[in-house]
PDB file of C-alpha atoms and ligand atoms in Angstrom:
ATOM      1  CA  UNK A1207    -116.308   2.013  55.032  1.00 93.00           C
ATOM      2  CA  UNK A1208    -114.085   1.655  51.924  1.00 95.00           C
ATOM      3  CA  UNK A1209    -111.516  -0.938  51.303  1.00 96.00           C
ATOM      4  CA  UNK A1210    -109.341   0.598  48.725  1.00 97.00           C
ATOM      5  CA  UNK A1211    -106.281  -1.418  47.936  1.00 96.00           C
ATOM      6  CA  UNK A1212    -106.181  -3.141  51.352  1.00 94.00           C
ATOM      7  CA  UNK A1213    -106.213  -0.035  53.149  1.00 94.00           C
ATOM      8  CA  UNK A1214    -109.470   0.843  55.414  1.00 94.00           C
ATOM      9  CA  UNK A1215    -110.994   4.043  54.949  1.00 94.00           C
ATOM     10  CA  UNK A1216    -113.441   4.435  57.486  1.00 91.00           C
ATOM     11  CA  UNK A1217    -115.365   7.129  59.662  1.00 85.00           C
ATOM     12  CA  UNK A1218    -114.997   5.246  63.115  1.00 77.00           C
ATOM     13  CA  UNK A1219    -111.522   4.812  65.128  1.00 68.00           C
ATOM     14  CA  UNK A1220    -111.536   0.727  65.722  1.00 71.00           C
ATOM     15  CA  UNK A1221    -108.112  -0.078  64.127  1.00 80.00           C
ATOM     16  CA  UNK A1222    -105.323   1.909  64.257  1.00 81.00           C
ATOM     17  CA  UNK A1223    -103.753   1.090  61.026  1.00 85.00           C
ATOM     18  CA  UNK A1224    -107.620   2.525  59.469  1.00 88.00           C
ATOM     19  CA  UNK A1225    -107.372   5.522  57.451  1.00 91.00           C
ATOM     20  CA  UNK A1226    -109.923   8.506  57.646  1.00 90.00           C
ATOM     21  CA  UNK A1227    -112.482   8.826  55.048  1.00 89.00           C
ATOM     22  CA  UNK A1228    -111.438  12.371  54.878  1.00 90.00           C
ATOM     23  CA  UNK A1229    -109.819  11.734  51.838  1.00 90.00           C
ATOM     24  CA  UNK A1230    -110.458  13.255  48.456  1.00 87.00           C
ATOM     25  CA  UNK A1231    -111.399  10.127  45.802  1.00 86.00           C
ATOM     26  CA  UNK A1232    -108.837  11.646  43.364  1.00 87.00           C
ATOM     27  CA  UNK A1233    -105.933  10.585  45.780  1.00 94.00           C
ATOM     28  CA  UNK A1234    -107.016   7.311  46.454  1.00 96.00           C
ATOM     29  CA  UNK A1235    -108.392   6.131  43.092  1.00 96.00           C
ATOM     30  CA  UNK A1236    -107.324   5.315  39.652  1.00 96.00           C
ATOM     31  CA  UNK A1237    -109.050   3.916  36.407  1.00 96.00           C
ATOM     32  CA  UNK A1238    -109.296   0.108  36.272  1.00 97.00           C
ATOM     33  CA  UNK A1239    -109.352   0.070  40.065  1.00 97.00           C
ATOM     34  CA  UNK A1240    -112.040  -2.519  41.499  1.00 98.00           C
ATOM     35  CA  UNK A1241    -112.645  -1.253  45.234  1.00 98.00           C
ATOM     36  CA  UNK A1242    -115.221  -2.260  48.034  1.00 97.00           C
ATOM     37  CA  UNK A1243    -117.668   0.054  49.992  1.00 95.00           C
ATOM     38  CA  UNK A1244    -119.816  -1.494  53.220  1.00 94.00           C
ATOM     39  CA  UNK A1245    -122.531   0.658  54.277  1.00 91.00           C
ATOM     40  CA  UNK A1246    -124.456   0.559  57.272  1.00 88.00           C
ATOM     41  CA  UNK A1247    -122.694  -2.394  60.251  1.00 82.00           C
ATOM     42  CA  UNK A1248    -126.010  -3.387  61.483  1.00 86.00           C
ATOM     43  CA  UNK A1249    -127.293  -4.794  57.765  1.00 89.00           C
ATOM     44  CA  UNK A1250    -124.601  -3.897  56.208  1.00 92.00           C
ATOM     45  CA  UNK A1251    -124.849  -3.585  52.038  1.00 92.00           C
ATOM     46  CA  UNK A1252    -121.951  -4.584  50.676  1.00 94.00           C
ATOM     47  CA  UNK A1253    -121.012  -3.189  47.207  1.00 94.00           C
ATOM     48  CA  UNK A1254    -118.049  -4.173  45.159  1.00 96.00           C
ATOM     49  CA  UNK A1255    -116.672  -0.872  42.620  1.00 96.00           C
ATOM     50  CA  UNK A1256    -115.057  -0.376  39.346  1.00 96.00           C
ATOM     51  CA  UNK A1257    -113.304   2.627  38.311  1.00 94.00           C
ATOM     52  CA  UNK A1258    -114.172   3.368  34.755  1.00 90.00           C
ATOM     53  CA  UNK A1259    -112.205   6.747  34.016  1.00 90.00           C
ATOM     54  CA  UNK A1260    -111.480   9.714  35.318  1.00 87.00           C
ATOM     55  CA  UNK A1261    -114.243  12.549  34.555  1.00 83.00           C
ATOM     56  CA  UNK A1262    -113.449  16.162  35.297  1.00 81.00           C
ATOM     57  CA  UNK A1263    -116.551  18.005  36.620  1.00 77.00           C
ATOM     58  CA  UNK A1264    -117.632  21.552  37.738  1.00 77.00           C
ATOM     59  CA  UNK A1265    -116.749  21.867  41.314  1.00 75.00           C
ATOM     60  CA  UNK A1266    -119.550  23.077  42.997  1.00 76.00           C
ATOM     61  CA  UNK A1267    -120.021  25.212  46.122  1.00 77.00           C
ATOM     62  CA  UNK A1268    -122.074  22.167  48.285  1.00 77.00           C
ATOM     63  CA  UNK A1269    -119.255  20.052  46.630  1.00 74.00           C
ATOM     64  CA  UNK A1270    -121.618  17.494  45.231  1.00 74.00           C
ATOM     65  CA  UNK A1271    -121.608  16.700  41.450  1.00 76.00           C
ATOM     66  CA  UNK A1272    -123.433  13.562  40.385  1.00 76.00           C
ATOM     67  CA  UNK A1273    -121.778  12.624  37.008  1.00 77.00           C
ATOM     68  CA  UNK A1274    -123.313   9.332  36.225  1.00 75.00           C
ATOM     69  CA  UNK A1275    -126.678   7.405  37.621  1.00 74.00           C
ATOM     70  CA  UNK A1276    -128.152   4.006  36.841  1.00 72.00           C
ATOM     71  CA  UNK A1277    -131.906   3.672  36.140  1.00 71.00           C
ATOM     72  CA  UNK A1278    -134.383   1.131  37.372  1.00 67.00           C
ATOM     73  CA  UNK A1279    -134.258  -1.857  35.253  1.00 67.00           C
ATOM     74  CA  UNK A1280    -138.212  -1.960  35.745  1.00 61.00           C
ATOM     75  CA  UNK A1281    -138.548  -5.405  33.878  1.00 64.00           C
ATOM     76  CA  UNK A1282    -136.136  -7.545  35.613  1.00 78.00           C
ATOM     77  CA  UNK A1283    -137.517  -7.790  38.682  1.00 88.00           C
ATOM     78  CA  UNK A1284    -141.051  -9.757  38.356  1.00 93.00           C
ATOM     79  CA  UNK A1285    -143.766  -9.199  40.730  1.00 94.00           C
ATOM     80  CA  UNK A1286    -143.424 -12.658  43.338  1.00 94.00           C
ATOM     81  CA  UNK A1287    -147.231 -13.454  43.389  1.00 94.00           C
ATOM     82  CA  UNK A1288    -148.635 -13.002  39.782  1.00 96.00           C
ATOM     83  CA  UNK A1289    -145.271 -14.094  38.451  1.00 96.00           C
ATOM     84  CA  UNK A1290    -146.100 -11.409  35.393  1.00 96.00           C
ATOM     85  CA  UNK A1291    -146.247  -7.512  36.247  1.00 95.00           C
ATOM     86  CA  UNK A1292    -143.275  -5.925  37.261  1.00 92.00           C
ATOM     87  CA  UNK A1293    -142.277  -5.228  41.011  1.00 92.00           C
ATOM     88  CA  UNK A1294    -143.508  -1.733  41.763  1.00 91.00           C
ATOM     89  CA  UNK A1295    -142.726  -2.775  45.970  1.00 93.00           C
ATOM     90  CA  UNK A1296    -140.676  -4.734  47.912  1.00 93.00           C
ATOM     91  CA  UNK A1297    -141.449  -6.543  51.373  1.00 90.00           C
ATOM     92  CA  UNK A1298    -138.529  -7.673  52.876  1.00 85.00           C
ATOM     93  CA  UNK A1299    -140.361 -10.396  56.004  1.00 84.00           C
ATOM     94  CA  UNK A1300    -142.524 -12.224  53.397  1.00 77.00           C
ATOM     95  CA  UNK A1301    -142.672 -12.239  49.458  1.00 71.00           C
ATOM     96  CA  UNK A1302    -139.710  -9.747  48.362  1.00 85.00           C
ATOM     97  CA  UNK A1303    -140.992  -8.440  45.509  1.00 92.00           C
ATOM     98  CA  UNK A1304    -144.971  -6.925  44.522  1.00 94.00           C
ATOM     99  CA  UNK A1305    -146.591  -5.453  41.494  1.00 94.00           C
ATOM    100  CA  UNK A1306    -149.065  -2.877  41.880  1.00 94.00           C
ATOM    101  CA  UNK A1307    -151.681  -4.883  41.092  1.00 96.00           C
ATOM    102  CA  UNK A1308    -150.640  -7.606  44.168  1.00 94.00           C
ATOM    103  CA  UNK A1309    -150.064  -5.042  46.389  1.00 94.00           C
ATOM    104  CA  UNK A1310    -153.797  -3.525  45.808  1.00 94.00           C
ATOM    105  CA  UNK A1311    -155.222  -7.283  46.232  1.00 95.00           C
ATOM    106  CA  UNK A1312    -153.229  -8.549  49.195  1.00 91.00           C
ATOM    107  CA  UNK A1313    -151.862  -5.504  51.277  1.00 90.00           C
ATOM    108  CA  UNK A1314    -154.390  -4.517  53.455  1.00 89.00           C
ATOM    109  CA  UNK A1315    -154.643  -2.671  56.937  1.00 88.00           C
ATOM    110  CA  UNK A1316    -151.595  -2.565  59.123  1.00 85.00           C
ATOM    111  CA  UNK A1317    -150.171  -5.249  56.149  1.00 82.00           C
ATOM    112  CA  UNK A1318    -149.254  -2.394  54.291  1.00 82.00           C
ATOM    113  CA  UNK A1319    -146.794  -1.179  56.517  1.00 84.00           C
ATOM    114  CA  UNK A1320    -144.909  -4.074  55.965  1.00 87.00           C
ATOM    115  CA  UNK A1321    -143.922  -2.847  52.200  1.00 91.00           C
ATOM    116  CA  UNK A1322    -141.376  -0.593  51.353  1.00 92.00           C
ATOM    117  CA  UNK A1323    -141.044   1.052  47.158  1.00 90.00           C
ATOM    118  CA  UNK A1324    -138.865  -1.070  45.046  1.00 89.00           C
ATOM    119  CA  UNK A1325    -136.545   2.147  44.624  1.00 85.00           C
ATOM    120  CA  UNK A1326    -133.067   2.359  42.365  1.00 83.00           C
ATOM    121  CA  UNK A1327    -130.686   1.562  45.233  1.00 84.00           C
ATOM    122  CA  UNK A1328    -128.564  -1.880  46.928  1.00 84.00           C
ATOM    123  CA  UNK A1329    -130.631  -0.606  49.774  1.00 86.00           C
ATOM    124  CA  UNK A1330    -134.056  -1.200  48.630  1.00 84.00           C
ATOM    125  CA  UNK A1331    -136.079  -2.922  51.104  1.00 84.00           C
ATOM    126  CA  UNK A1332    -133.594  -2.787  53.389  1.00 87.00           C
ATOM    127  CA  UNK A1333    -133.340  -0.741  57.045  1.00 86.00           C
ATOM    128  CA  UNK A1334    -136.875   0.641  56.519  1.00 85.00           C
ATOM    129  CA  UNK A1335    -135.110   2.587  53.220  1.00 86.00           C
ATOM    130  CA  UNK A1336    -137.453   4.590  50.740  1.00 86.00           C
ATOM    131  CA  UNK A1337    -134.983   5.949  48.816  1.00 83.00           C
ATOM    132  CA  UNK A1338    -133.667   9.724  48.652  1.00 78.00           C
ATOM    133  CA  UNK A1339    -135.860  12.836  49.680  1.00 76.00           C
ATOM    134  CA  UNK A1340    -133.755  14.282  47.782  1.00 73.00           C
ATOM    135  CA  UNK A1341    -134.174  14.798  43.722  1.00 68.00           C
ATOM    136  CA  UNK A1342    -130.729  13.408  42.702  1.00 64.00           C
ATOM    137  CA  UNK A1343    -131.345  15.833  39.695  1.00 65.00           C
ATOM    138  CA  UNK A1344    -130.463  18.559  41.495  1.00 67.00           C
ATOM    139  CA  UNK A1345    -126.842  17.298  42.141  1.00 66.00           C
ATOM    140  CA  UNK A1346    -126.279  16.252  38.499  1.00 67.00           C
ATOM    141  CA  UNK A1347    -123.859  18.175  36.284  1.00 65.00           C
ATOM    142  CA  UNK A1348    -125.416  19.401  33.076  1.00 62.00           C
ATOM    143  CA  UNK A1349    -123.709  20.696  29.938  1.00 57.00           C
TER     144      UNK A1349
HETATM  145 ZN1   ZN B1647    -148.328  -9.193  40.929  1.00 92.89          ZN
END
């Protein structure tokens, strides 16, 4: 679900003055725009957008074209046990974060089933999520 200038985008039918999400971004958007998204109602992630510019990409047949992509800020997030390697994993019912190291040591058996990859999304470590199947490379526009 989007909130986009006090107006509900969303993909279910529970308020009637809710818009559809079949909307292209380009009619609903503008630069210096700050927008919310909610994903997911049962733990929901809750994400709060800029609008930077406006970028003009490729249009491509599957109509996916990934333009921009954080990375992994490996060294700000501090393995919970050791207190000194970085967080390779994340276990979201006891210590949240794990090195490799930690993990090794202290994940054993059915244990390890309880850690999930620390992965480059607000999703990590939550809803079972182990980030994309999918190599986001092959969306991204080149050139
Ligand atoms: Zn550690």
């Amino acid at each position: 679900m989007f909130e986009i200038e006090g107006v509900i985008y969303a993909d279910y039918d529970i308020d009637p003055r809710d818009r559809s999400m079949d909307i292209r971004l380009s009619e609903v958007l503008r630069p210096d725009l700050t927008f919310r998204y909610e994903y997911d109602f049962g733990t929901t992630t809750d994400i709060d957008l800029y609008v930077f510019g406006e970028v003009k990409a490729p249009l491509r047949r599957d109509g996916i074209s990934i333009i921009g992509q954080n990375d992994l800020p490996e060294s700000q997030f501090i393995c919970e046990i050791c207190g000194e390697r970085p967080a390779k994993h994340i276990n979201p019912y006891r210590i949240r974060l794990v090195c490799d190291a930690c993990y090794d040591e202290h994940y054993k058996g059915d244990m390890k089933y309880e850690v999930l990859p620390l992965v480059n999304s607000p999703r990590a470590g939550v809803c079972g999520y182990e980030g994309s199947r999918v190599d986001p490379g092959e969306y991204r526009v080149r050139g």
